[in-house]
Structures are given as C-alpha cells and as structure tokens.
PDB file of C-alpha atoms in Angstrom:
ATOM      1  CA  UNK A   1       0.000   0.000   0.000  1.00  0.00           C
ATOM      2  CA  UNK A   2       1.318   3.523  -0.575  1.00  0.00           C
ATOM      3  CA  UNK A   3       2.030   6.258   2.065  1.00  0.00           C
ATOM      4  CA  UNK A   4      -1.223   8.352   1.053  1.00  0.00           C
ATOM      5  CA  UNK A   5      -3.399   5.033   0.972  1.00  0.00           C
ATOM      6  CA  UNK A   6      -2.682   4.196   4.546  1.00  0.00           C
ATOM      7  CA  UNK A   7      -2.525   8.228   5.733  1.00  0.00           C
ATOM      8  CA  UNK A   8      -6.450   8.108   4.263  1.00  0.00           C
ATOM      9  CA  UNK A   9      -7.183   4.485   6.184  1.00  0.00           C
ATOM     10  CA  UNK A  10      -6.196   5.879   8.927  1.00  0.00           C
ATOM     11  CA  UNK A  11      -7.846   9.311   8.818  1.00  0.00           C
ATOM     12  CA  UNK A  12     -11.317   6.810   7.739  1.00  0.00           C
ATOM     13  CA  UNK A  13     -10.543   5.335  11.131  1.00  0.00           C
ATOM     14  CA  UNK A  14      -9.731   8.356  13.181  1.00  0.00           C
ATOM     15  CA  UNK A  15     -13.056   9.731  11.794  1.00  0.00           C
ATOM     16  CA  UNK A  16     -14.895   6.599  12.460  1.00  0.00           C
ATOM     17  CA  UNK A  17     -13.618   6.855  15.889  1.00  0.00           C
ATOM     18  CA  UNK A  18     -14.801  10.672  16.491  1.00  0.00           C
ATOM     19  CA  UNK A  19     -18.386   9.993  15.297  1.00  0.00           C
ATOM     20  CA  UNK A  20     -18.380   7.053  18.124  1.00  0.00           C
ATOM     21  CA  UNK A  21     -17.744   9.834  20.544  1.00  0.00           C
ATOM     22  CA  UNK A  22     -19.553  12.367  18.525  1.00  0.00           C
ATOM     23  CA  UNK A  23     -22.997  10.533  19.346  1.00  0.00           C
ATOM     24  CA  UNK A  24     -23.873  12.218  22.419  1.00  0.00           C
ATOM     25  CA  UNK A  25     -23.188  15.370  21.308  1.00  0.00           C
ATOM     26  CA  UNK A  26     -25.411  14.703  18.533  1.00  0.00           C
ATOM     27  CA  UNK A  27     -28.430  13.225  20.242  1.00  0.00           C
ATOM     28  CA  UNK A  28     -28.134  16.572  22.467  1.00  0.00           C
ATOM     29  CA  UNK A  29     -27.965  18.824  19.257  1.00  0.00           C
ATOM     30  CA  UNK A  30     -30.980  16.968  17.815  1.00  0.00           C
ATOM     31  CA  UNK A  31     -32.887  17.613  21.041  1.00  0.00           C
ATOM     32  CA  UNK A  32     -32.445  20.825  21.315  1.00  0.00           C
ATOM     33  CA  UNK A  33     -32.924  21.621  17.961  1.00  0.00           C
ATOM     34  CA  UNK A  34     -36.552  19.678  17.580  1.00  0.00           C
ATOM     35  CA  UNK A  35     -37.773  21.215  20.577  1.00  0.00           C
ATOM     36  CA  UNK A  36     -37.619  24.564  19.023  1.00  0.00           C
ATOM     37  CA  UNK A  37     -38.206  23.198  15.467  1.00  0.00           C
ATOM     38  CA  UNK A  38     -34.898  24.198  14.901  1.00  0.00           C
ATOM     39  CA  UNK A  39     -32.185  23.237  12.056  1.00  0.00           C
ATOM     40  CA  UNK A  40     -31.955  19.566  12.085  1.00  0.00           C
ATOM     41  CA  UNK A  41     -29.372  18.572   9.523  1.00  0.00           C
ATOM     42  CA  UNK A  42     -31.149  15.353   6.768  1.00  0.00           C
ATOM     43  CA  UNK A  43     -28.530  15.014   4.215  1.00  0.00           C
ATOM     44  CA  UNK A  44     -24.709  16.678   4.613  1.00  0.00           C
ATOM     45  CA  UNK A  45     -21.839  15.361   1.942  1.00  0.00           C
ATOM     46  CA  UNK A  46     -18.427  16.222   1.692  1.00  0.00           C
ATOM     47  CA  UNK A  47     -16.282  15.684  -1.136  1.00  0.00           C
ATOM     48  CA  UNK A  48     -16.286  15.980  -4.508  1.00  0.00           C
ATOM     49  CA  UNK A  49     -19.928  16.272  -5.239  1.00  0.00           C
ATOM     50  CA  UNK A  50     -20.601  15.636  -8.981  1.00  0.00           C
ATOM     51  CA  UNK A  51     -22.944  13.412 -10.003  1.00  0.00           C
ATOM     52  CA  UNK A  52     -23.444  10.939 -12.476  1.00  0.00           C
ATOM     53  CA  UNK A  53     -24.164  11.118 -15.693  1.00  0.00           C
ATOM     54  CA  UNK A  54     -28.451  10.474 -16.625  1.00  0.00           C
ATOM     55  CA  UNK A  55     -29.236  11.314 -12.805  1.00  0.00           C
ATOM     56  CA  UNK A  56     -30.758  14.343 -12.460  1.00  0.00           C
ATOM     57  CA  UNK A  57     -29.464  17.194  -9.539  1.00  0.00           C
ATOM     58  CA  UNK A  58     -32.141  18.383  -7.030  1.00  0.00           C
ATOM     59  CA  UNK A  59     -33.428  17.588  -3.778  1.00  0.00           C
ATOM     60  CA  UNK A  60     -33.959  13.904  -4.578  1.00  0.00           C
ATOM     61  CA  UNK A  61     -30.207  12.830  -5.116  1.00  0.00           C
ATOM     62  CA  UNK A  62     -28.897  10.397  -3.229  1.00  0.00           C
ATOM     63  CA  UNK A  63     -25.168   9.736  -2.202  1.00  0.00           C
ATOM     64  CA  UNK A  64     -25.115   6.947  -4.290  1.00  0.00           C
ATOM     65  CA  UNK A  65     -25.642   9.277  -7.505  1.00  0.00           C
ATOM     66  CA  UNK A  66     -22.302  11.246  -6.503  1.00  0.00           C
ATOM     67  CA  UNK A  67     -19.295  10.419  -9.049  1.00  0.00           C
ATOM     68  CA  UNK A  68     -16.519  11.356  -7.079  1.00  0.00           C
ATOM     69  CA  UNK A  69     -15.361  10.534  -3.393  1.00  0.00           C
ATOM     70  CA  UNK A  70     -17.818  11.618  -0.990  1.00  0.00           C
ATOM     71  CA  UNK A  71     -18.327  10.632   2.268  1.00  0.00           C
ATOM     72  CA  UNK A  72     -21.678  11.229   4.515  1.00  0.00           C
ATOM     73  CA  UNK A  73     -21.066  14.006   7.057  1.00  0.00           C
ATOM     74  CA  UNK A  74     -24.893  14.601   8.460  1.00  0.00           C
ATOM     75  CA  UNK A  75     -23.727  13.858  12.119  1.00  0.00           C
ATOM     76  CA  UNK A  76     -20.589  15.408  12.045  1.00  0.00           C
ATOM     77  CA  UNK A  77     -22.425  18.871  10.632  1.00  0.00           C
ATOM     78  CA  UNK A  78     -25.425  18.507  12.972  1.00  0.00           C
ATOM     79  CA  UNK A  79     -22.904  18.947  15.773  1.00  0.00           C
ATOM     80  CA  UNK A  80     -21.556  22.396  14.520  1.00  0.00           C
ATOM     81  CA  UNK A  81     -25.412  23.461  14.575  1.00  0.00           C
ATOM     82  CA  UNK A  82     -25.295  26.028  17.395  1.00  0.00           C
ATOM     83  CA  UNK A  83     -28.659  28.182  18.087  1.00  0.00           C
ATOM     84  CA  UNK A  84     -29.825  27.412  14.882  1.00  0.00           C
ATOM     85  CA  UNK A  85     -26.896  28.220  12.765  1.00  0.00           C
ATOM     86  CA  UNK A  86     -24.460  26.164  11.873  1.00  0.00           C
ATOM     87  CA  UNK A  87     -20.764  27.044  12.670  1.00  0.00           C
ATOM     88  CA  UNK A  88     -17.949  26.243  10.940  1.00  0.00           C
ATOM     89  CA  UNK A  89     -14.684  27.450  12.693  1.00  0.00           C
ATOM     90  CA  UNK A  90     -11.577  28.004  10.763  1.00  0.00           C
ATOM     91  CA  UNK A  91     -11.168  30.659   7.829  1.00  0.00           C
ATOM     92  CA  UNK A  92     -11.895  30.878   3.876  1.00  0.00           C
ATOM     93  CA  UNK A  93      -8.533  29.245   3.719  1.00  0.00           C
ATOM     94  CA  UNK A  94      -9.111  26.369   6.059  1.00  0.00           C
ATOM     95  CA  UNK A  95     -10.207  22.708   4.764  1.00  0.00           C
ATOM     96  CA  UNK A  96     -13.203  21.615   6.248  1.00  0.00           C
ATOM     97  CA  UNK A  97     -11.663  17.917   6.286  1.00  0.00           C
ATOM     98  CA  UNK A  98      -9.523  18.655   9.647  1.00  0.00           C
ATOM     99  CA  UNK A  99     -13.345  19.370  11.025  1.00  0.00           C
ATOM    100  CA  UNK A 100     -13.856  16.575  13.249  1.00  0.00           C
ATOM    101  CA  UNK A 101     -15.885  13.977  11.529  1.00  0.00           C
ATOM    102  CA  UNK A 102     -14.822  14.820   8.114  1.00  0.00           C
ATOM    103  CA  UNK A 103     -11.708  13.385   5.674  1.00  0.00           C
ATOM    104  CA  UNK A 104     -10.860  14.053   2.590  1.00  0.00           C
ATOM    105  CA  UNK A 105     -12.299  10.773   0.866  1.00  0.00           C
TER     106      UNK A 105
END
C-alpha cells in the first residue's frame, strides 16, 4: 500500500472513531434543535460532489448518484449546529476535512 493510501485508512478510522464519541453530542444537538423546530441537519456530503451522468441534480439525489469521493457528514455537521446556525470554525482558507468527523475521501 502507498504512504497516502494508509494516511487516508487511517484518517477513515480516526473519523470513524470521532463519530463514536460524537454521538452524544449529537443526540443533544438533535434535542435541542426539535424542541424549538430548529435546524436539524437530513442530508450533509463532503467531497467531490458531482454526479453521475443520466441522474438528475435536485433535492432527490442520493449519495449513491455522486461520481466522485464523498463521504456522509450529516452527524458530524449537525454537531456544529449552534442556536440554529451552523458554525464552521476556521477561515476561507481552512479545509473543512480537519473538522472533526470529516476526511478528505
């Protein structure tokens, strides 16, 4: 295996291992955010969101119609939801894959 292959194994891991811990945290944001029909997060992707050929984009695409790597990211972005907003630290610069629960795929 190559150097980047098991650097992205292991981030896959370190991120599995963050949303274990994450779920708390999430349960809580989901609380809170129902009980004020607040912003509860359905679909979040990260990657590179293109998708395929003959499937049509809008609200009905699935992750399984994305070409490139993309990896699910609902929890991980439901936990950045904060009074209704959601909040992303880091600058315009910053990559939002060293977010916890998010790799590059």
């Amino acid at each position: 295996a190559t150097q980047t292959m098991v650097l992205a194994e292991m981030r896959r891991r370190q991120t599995a291992v963050d949303l274990g811990n994450m779920t708390g945290e999430y349960e809580a944001s989901l609380a809170r955010e129902a009980k004020v029909a607040g912003l509860i997060i359905e679909r979040a992707w990260y990657g590179v969101l293109h998708v395929n050929p003959g499937v049509a984009a809008g609200p009905g695409v699935e992750l399984q119609d994305m070409v490139g790597p993309v990896v699910e990211v609902k929890q991980a972005v439901q936990c950045l939801v904060d009074k209704h907003k959601i909040v992303v630290t880091g600058g315009p610069g910053s990559s939002k894959s060293s977010l916890k629960g998010f790799y590059d795929p």
